[in-house]
Amino acid sequence: MEFSDTYKHTGPCCFSPDARYLAIAVDYRLVIRDVVTLKVVQLYSCMDKISNIEWALDSEYILCGLYKRAMVQAWSLSQPEWTCKIDEGPAGIAHARWSPDSRHIITTSDFQLRLTVWSLVNTACIHIQWPKHASKGVSFTQDGKFAAIATRRDCKDYVNLLSCHTWEVMGTFTVDTIDLADLEWSPNDSAIVVWDSPLEYKVLIYSPDGRCLFKYQAYDSWLGVKTVAWSPCSQFLAVGSYDQTLRTLNHLTWKPFAEFVHVSTVRGPASAVVFKEVEEPWHLDVSGLHLNDDSAHDIQDGKPGLLAWSRDSQYLFTRNDNMPTALWIWDICRLELAALLIQKEPIRAAAWDPVYPRVALCTGSSHLYMWTPSGACCVNIPLPQFVVSDLKWNPDGTSMLLKDRESFCCTFVPMLPEFNDDETNEE
């Protein structure tokens, strides 16, 4: 693996959807770099420190959220002289995002008073009252034609379905939640999953016309749902709970077909491979691998447990917050544990390769860890005083962004040999 030099950042960094550019916030400036050469392509000056960056899906436009000023600025890569400024004034801006057509910006005001859709085509704006959340509670279909927006009024939660062409409300239905936590369209756009706050275990599957297809409740009288994730193939729904169990539901009956428990002592299956990070590899005693929760308090920012699917929907990884140094990788085809990665320090971030079944993770050290079905490896980062606290994959899987507190670098990741050989044989 090759590593670039380090560059300064003071905030968010993200790849463009077309995998050609990298956007970096440096104080008041937005720096656009070429992914391959890392040379500066564009440089924009904003009116305040950048809180958030988001690319439009066509990679033509990019917005910067200046939330301290209740302002959003947008820029065009192909037309450097073009600019857009949205100022909400006293209403404030808590979050901003792009619509799927890349020609509308959606902002949520402070205290969730309203959600506003701003058009870059004709400068029109449309208001939706009482959105449930600032950054959550909004989901778009894969084809970009419809949006589901969670709202709350009269002490009830609602889901509003809007057309992304006219932004008219196509329908509204109530949901059976006490305090809706979030919602998400299935990847095939056939269903919407809604789940309740941790105080009430409730996962609800709705059809786009508002019919409740299934209501799932694993237990009562305890903290409930922590994380929910659709598989890319839309056939499975993974639900992580506070009882340290991962449950997977199928798309035919919406009932659970597998439960994966995060136990402190792993006794099987025999095919599971355990990788443990040690300082003296030649003196490793594998007679008893035991997980403990001594470092549970080290979880950064109290983030919820990690849960993500591989691109081919065959694997998913989890990190139980009671055991933050362990990454569990489950095989959905065999319904068993495929691998367990035990690190010395709590796992800060983990992400799947967008192309291959490969996981990259970091622990706030000078090492980058990777797993594939063929095995695991640890890569030393040859940069002085650089520790990886966060990472992001380029959408085409050829490179990764590695972030330290005030600097970042890029690493260029080789293709997996076993998958490269398969593709060559097919050709």
Coordinates of C-alpha atoms in Angstrom, one line a residue:
M1 CA 0.0 0.0 0.0
E2 CA 1.1 3.5 -0.8
F3 CA 0.5 6.6 1.4
S4 CA 0.5 10.2 0.4
D5 CA 1.9 13.1 2.3
T6 CA -0.2 14.7 5.1
Y7 CA -2.4 17.7 4.5
K8 CA -4.1 20.0 6.9
H9 CA -7.8 19.9 7.7
T10 CA -10.0 21.5 10.4
G11 CA -13.3 19.8 9.8
P12 CA -15.2 17.4 7.5
C13 CA -13.6 15.7 4.5
C14 CA -15.4 13.6 1.9
F15 CA -15.0 12.1 -1.5
S16 CA -17.2 13.1 -4.4
P17 CA -19.7 10.4 -5.6
D18 CA -17.9 10.1 -8.9
A19 CA -14.7 9.2 -7.0
R20 CA -12.7 12.0 -8.8
Y21 CA -12.4 14.7 -6.1
L22 CA -11.8 15.1 -2.4
A23 CA -13.3 18.0 -0.5
I24 CA -11.6 19.3 2.6
A25 CA -12.6 22.0 5.1
V26 CA -9.7 24.2 6.3
D27 CA -11.0 26.9 8.6
Y28 CA -13.0 29.2 6.3
R29 CA -11.8 27.6 3.1
L30 CA -13.1 24.7 1.1
V31 CA -10.3 22.9 -0.8
I32 CA -11.1 20.6 -3.7
R33 CA -8.3 18.1 -4.6
D34 CA -7.8 15.6 -7.3
V35 CA -8.0 12.1 -5.8
V36 CA -5.1 10.7 -7.8
T37 CA -2.6 13.6 -7.7
L38 CA -4.0 15.4 -4.6
K39 CA -3.3 18.7 -6.4
V40 CA -5.7 21.5 -5.6
V41 CA -8.4 21.8 -8.3
Q42 CA -10.5 24.5 -6.7
L43 CA -10.4 26.8 -3.7
Y44 CA -13.4 28.5 -2.3
S45 CA -13.6 31.0 0.6
C46 CA -16.7 30.8 2.9
M47 CA -18.1 33.4 5.3
D48 CA -17.4 31.4 8.4
K49 CA -15.9 28.2 9.7
I50 CA -17.3 25.1 7.8
S51 CA -19.4 22.8 9.9
N52 CA -20.5 20.3 7.3
I53 CA -19.7 19.4 3.7
E54 CA -21.9 17.4 1.3
W55 CA -21.5 16.7 -2.4
A56 CA -24.4 16.6 -4.8
L57 CA -25.0 13.2 -6.3
D58 CA -23.8 14.3 -9.8
S59 CA -20.6 15.7 -8.2
E60 CA -21.2 19.0 -10.0
Y61 CA -22.1 21.0 -6.9
I62 CA -21.0 21.0 -3.2
L63 CA -22.5 22.7 -0.2
C64 CA -20.9 23.9 3.0
G65 CA -23.0 24.3 6.2
L66 CA -22.0 27.3 8.2
Y67 CA -24.4 26.6 11.0
K68 CA -23.0 29.2 13.5
R69 CA -24.2 31.8 11.0
A70 CA -27.4 30.0 10.1
M71 CA -26.1 29.9 6.5
V72 CA -25.4 27.5 3.7
Q73 CA -23.1 28.2 0.7
A74 CA -23.0 26.1 -2.4
W75 CA -20.4 26.0 -5.2
S76 CA -20.1 24.6 -8.7
L77 CA -16.9 22.8 -9.9
S78 CA -17.4 23.5 -13.6
Q79 CA -18.5 27.1 -13.0
P80 CA -16.2 28.6 -10.4
E81 CA -17.9 32.0 -10.6
W82 CA -21.3 30.5 -9.7
T83 CA -22.3 30.6 -6.1
C84 CA -25.4 30.2 -3.9
K85 CA -26.0 31.4 -0.4
I86 CA -29.0 30.4 1.8
D87 CA -29.6 32.5 4.9
E88 CA -32.3 31.4 7.3
G89 CA -31.8 34.3 9.7
P90 CA -33.4 34.0 13.1
A91 CA -34.8 30.5 12.3
G92 CA -31.3 29.1 12.1
I93 CA -30.0 26.0 10.3
A94 CA -29.4 22.8 12.1
H95 CA -28.6 20.6 9.0
A96 CA -28.4 20.8 5.2
R97 CA -28.5 18.1 2.6
W98 CA -28.8 17.7 -1.2
S99 CA -31.9 16.2 -2.9
P100 CA -31.3 13.3 -5.3
D101 CA -31.7 15.5 -8.4
S102 CA -28.7 17.6 -7.2
R103 CA -30.7 20.8 -7.9
H104 CA -32.4 21.3 -4.6
I105 CA -31.0 21.9 -1.1
I106 CA -32.9 20.8 1.9
T107 CA -32.4 22.6 5.2
T108 CA -33.8 22.0 8.7
S109 CA -34.2 25.0 11.0
D110 CA -33.2 25.1 14.7
F111 CA -35.6 23.4 17.1
Q112 CA -37.1 21.5 14.1
L113 CA -39.6 24.2 13.4
R114 CA -39.6 23.6 9.6
L115 CA -37.9 21.8 6.8
T116 CA -37.3 23.9 3.7
V117 CA -36.6 22.8 0.1
W118 CA -34.6 25.4 -1.9
S119 CA -34.5 25.2 -5.6
L120 CA -31.3 26.1 -7.5
V121 CA -33.2 26.3 -10.8
N122 CA -35.9 28.9 -10.1
T123 CA -35.0 30.1 -6.5
A124 CA -38.4 28.8 -5.2
C125 CA -38.7 27.3 -1.7
I126 CA -41.2 24.9 -0.1
H127 CA -41.7 24.6 3.7
I128 CA -42.7 21.5 5.6
Q129 CA -43.7 22.1 9.2
W130 CA -42.5 20.2 12.3
P131 CA -39.8 17.8 11.0
K132 CA -39.0 15.2 13.6
H133 CA -35.2 15.5 13.5
A134 CA -32.6 17.8 12.1
S135 CA -30.2 15.3 10.5
K136 CA -32.2 12.1 10.7
G137 CA -35.8 11.2 9.7
V138 CA -35.3 11.9 6.0
S139 CA -34.8 9.1 3.4
F140 CA -34.9 9.0 -0.4
T141 CA -35.7 6.2 -2.7
Q142 CA -32.9 4.7 -4.8
D143 CA -34.4 6.1 -8.0
G144 CA -34.6 9.5 -6.4
K145 CA -38.3 10.0 -7.2
F146 CA -39.7 10.1 -3.6
A147 CA -38.8 11.2 -0.2
A148 CA -40.0 10.0 3.2
I149 CA -39.9 12.7 5.9
A150 CA -40.7 12.1 9.6
T151 CA -42.8 14.8 11.2
R152 CA -44.4 15.2 14.6
R153 CA -47.5 17.1 15.6
D154 CA -50.1 16.8 18.3
C155 CA -47.8 14.3 20.1
K156 CA -48.0 11.8 17.2
D157 CA -45.4 10.8 14.7
Y158 CA -46.1 10.9 11.0
V159 CA -44.4 9.9 7.7
N160 CA -44.9 12.3 4.8
L161 CA -44.2 11.0 1.3
L162 CA -43.2 13.7 -1.1
S163 CA -42.5 13.7 -4.9
C164 CA -38.9 14.9 -5.5
H165 CA -40.0 16.3 -8.8
T166 CA -42.7 18.7 -7.7
W167 CA -42.1 18.5 -3.9
E168 CA -45.8 18.0 -3.3
V169 CA -47.0 15.8 -0.5
M170 CA -48.2 12.5 -2.0
G171 CA -49.5 11.0 1.2
T172 CA -49.2 11.1 5.0
F173 CA -49.7 8.3 7.5
T174 CA -49.3 8.0 11.3
V175 CA -46.8 5.5 12.7
D176 CA -47.2 3.5 15.8
T177 CA -44.2 4.9 17.7
I178 CA -43.9 6.7 21.0
D179 CA -40.8 8.7 19.9
L180 CA -39.7 7.9 16.4
A181 CA -35.9 7.5 16.2
D182 CA -35.4 7.2 12.4
L183 CA -36.7 5.8 9.2
E184 CA -35.1 4.4 6.0
W185 CA -36.3 3.2 2.6
S186 CA -35.3 -0.3 1.6
P187 CA -32.8 -0.4 -1.3
N188 CA -35.4 -1.7 -3.7
D189 CA -37.9 1.0 -2.7
S190 CA -40.6 -1.5 -1.7
A191 CA -40.8 -0.7 2.1
I192 CA -40.0 1.8 4.8
V193 CA -38.6 0.7 8.1
V194 CA -39.3 2.9 11.2
W195 CA -38.0 2.3 14.6
D196 CA -38.7 3.8 18.0
S197 CA -36.5 5.4 20.6
P198 CA -34.4 3.1 22.8
L199 CA -37.0 3.4 25.5
E200 CA -39.5 1.4 23.5
Y201 CA -38.4 -1.7 21.5
K202 CA -40.4 -1.4 18.3
V203 CA -39.4 -1.9 14.6
L204 CA -42.2 -1.2 12.1
I205 CA -42.2 -2.1 8.4
Y206 CA -44.5 0.0 6.2
S207 CA -45.5 -0.1 2.6
P208 CA -45.3 3.2 0.7
D209 CA -49.1 3.5 0.9
G210 CA -49.0 3.5 4.7
R211 CA -50.0 -0.1 5.5
C212 CA -48.1 -1.7 8.4
L213 CA -46.6 -4.9 7.0
F214 CA -45.0 -6.1 10.2
K215 CA -44.4 -5.0 13.8
Y216 CA -41.4 -6.5 15.5
Q217 CA -40.7 -6.4 19.2
A218 CA -38.1 -8.7 20.6
Y219 CA -38.7 -8.0 24.3
D220 CA -40.3 -5.5 26.7
S221 CA -39.3 -3.4 29.7
W222 CA -35.7 -2.7 28.8
L223 CA -33.7 -0.5 26.5
G224 CA -34.6 -1.5 22.9
V225 CA -33.2 -0.8 19.4
K226 CA -29.8 0.6 18.9
T227 CA -29.0 0.4 15.2
V228 CA -30.9 -0.7 12.1
A229 CA -29.5 -1.4 8.6
W230 CA -30.8 -2.8 5.4
S231 CA -28.7 -5.2 3.4
P232 CA -27.8 -3.9 -0.1
C233 CA -29.9 -6.7 -1.7
S234 CA -33.0 -5.6 0.4
Q235 CA -33.6 -9.2 1.5
F236 CA -32.4 -8.8 5.1
L237 CA -32.9 -6.2 7.8
A238 CA -30.3 -6.2 10.7
V239 CA -31.4 -4.9 14.1
G240 CA -28.9 -4.3 16.8
S241 CA -30.3 -4.1 20.3
Y242 CA -29.2 -3.1 23.8
D243 CA -29.3 -6.7 25.0
Q244 CA -26.0 -7.2 23.0
T245 CA -27.8 -9.3 20.3
L246 CA -28.0 -8.8 16.6
R247 CA -31.2 -10.0 14.9
T248 CA -31.8 -10.3 11.2
L249 CA -35.2 -10.3 9.6
N250 CA -36.1 -11.6 6.2
H251 CA -38.1 -9.7 3.5
L252 CA -40.7 -12.4 2.9
T253 CA -42.3 -12.8 6.3
W254 CA -40.4 -10.0 8.1
K255 CA -39.7 -12.4 10.9
P256 CA -36.2 -13.0 12.4
F257 CA -34.3 -15.9 11.0
A258 CA -31.1 -15.5 12.9
E259 CA -29.8 -14.1 16.2
F260 CA -26.1 -13.4 16.8
V261 CA -25.1 -12.9 20.4
H262 CA -22.0 -11.0 21.4
V263 CA -20.6 -13.3 24.2
S264 CA -17.6 -12.6 26.3
T265 CA -16.1 -16.1 25.7
V266 CA -16.1 -17.4 22.1
R267 CA -16.5 -21.2 21.9
G268 CA -17.4 -21.7 18.3
P269 CA -18.1 -22.3 15.5
A270 CA -15.0 -24.2 14.5
S271 CA -14.7 -22.3 11.2
A272 CA -14.5 -18.9 12.9
V273 CA -11.1 -17.3 12.8
V274 CA -10.0 -15.1 15.7
F275 CA -7.3 -12.4 15.1
K276 CA -5.8 -10.8 18.2
E277 CA -3.5 -7.8 18.2
V278 CA -0.4 -8.4 20.4
E279 CA 2.9 -6.8 21.0
E280 CA 4.9 -10.0 21.0
P281 CA 3.4 -12.3 18.3
W282 CA 5.9 -15.1 18.9
H283 CA 4.7 -15.6 22.4
L284 CA 1.0 -15.6 21.9
D285 CA -1.0 -18.0 24.0
V286 CA -4.3 -18.8 22.2
S287 CA -5.5 -21.4 24.7
G288 CA -8.1 -19.0 26.0
L289 CA -9.3 -15.9 24.2
H290 CA -11.6 -13.9 26.5
L291 CA -13.2 -10.6 25.9
N292 CA -13.8 -8.1 28.7
D293 CA -15.6 -4.8 29.1
D294 CA -12.9 -3.0 31.0
S295 CA -12.4 -0.4 28.3
A296 CA -16.2 0.2 27.6
H297 CA -15.9 3.7 29.0
D298 CA -13.3 4.6 26.3
I299 CA -15.9 4.7 23.5
Q300 CA -15.5 8.1 21.8
D301 CA -18.5 10.4 22.0
G302 CA -20.7 7.6 23.2
K303 CA -21.5 6.6 19.6
P304 CA -24.0 3.8 19.0
G305 CA -22.7 0.3 18.2
L306 CA -21.3 -0.1 14.7
L307 CA -23.3 -2.2 12.2
A308 CA -22.7 -2.4 8.5
W309 CA -23.3 -4.8 5.6
S310 CA -20.8 -5.8 2.9
R311 CA -21.5 -4.8 -0.7
D312 CA -22.5 -8.4 -1.6
S313 CA -24.8 -8.8 1.5
Q314 CA -22.9 -11.9 2.5
Y315 CA -21.2 -10.4 5.6
L316 CA -21.9 -7.8 8.2
F317 CA -19.8 -6.5 11.0
T318 CA -20.8 -5.3 14.4
R319 CA -19.1 -3.7 17.4
N320 CA -20.7 -4.1 20.7
D321 CA -20.1 -1.1 22.8
N322 CA -19.6 -3.2 25.9
M323 CA -16.6 -4.7 24.1
P324 CA -15.3 -1.8 22.0
T325 CA -12.0 -3.5 21.1
A326 CA -13.7 -6.3 19.2
L327 CA -15.1 -6.3 15.7
W328 CA -17.4 -9.2 14.9
I329 CA -17.9 -10.3 11.3
W330 CA -20.9 -12.6 10.6
D331 CA -21.5 -14.8 7.6
I332 CA -25.2 -14.5 6.6
C333 CA -25.0 -17.5 4.2
R334 CA -23.8 -19.8 7.0
L335 CA -25.6 -17.9 9.8
E336 CA -22.5 -18.0 12.0
L337 CA -19.5 -16.0 13.1
A338 CA -16.9 -15.8 10.4
A339 CA -14.2 -13.9 12.1
L340 CA -13.4 -11.9 15.3
L341 CA -10.9 -9.1 15.4
I342 CA -9.6 -8.2 18.9
Q343 CA -7.7 -5.0 19.0
K344 CA -5.5 -3.5 21.8
E345 CA -7.4 -0.2 21.8
P346 CA -11.1 0.6 21.2
I347 CA -12.2 0.6 17.6
R348 CA -12.8 4.2 16.4
A349 CA -14.1 3.5 13.0
A350 CA -14.7 0.6 10.6
A351 CA -16.0 0.6 7.0
W352 CA -16.6 -1.9 4.2
D353 CA -14.9 -1.6 0.8
P354 CA -17.6 -0.3 -1.6
V355 CA -16.5 -3.0 -4.1
Y356 CA -15.1 -6.0 -2.4
P357 CA -15.9 -7.9 0.9
R358 CA -13.1 -6.1 2.7
V359 CA -13.2 -4.2 6.0
A360 CA -10.8 -1.4 7.1
L361 CA -10.7 -0.3 10.7
C362 CA -8.7 2.0 12.9
T363 CA -8.1 2.4 16.7
G364 CA -6.5 5.8 17.1
S365 CA -3.0 4.3 16.5
S366 CA -0.4 4.5 13.7
H367 CA -1.7 1.3 12.2
L368 CA -4.5 0.5 9.7
Y369 CA -6.2 -2.9 10.0
M370 CA -7.9 -4.8 7.2
W371 CA -9.9 -8.0 6.9
T372 CA -11.0 -10.1 4.0
P373 CA -12.4 -13.7 3.8
S374 CA -8.8 -14.8 3.1
G375 CA -7.4 -13.3 6.3
A376 CA -6.4 -10.1 8.2
C377 CA -3.4 -7.8 8.1
C378 CA -2.0 -4.8 10.0
V379 CA -0.4 -2.0 8.0
N380 CA 2.0 0.4 9.6
I381 CA 1.5 4.0 8.4
P382 CA 5.0 5.4 7.5
L383 CA 4.1 9.0 8.6
P384 CA 5.7 10.6 11.7
Q385 CA 3.3 11.3 14.6
F386 CA 0.2 10.4 12.5
V387 CA -2.6 8.4 14.2
V388 CA -5.8 7.3 12.4
S389 CA -8.9 8.4 14.3
D390 CA -11.3 8.1 11.3
L391 CA -11.4 6.7 7.8
K392 CA -13.5 6.8 4.6
W393 CA -13.4 4.8 1.4
N394 CA -13.5 6.3 -2.0
P395 CA -16.7 5.2 -3.8
D396 CA -14.7 3.2 -6.4
G397 CA -12.7 1.4 -3.7
T398 CA -9.3 2.4 -5.0
S399 CA -8.3 4.6 -2.1
M400 CA -9.0 5.6 1.4
L401 CA -9.0 8.8 3.4
L402 CA -7.3 8.5 6.8
K403 CA -7.9 11.3 9.3
D404 CA -5.9 12.5 12.3
R405 CA -7.1 15.3 14.5
E406 CA -5.6 18.1 12.3
S407 CA -4.2 16.4 9.3
F408 CA -5.1 13.7 6.8
C409 CA -3.5 11.4 4.2
C410 CA -4.7 9.1 1.4
T411 CA -3.7 5.5 0.9
F412 CA -4.1 3.7 -2.4
V413 CA -5.5 0.3 -1.9
P414 CA -4.7 -2.6 -4.2
M415 CA -7.4 -4.9 -5.7
L416 CA -8.0 -8.2 -4.0
P417 CA -6.1 -10.9 -5.9
E418 CA -8.7 -13.6 -5.6
F419 CA -11.4 -11.3 -7.0
N420 CA -9.1 -9.9 -9.7
D421 CA -8.4 -13.4 -10.9
D422 CA -12.1 -14.2 -11.1
E423 CA -12.8 -11.1 -13.1
T424 CA -10.0 -11.9 -15.5
N425 CA -11.3 -15.5 -16.0
E426 CA -14.8 -14.2 -16.8
E427 CA -13.4 -11.9 -19.5

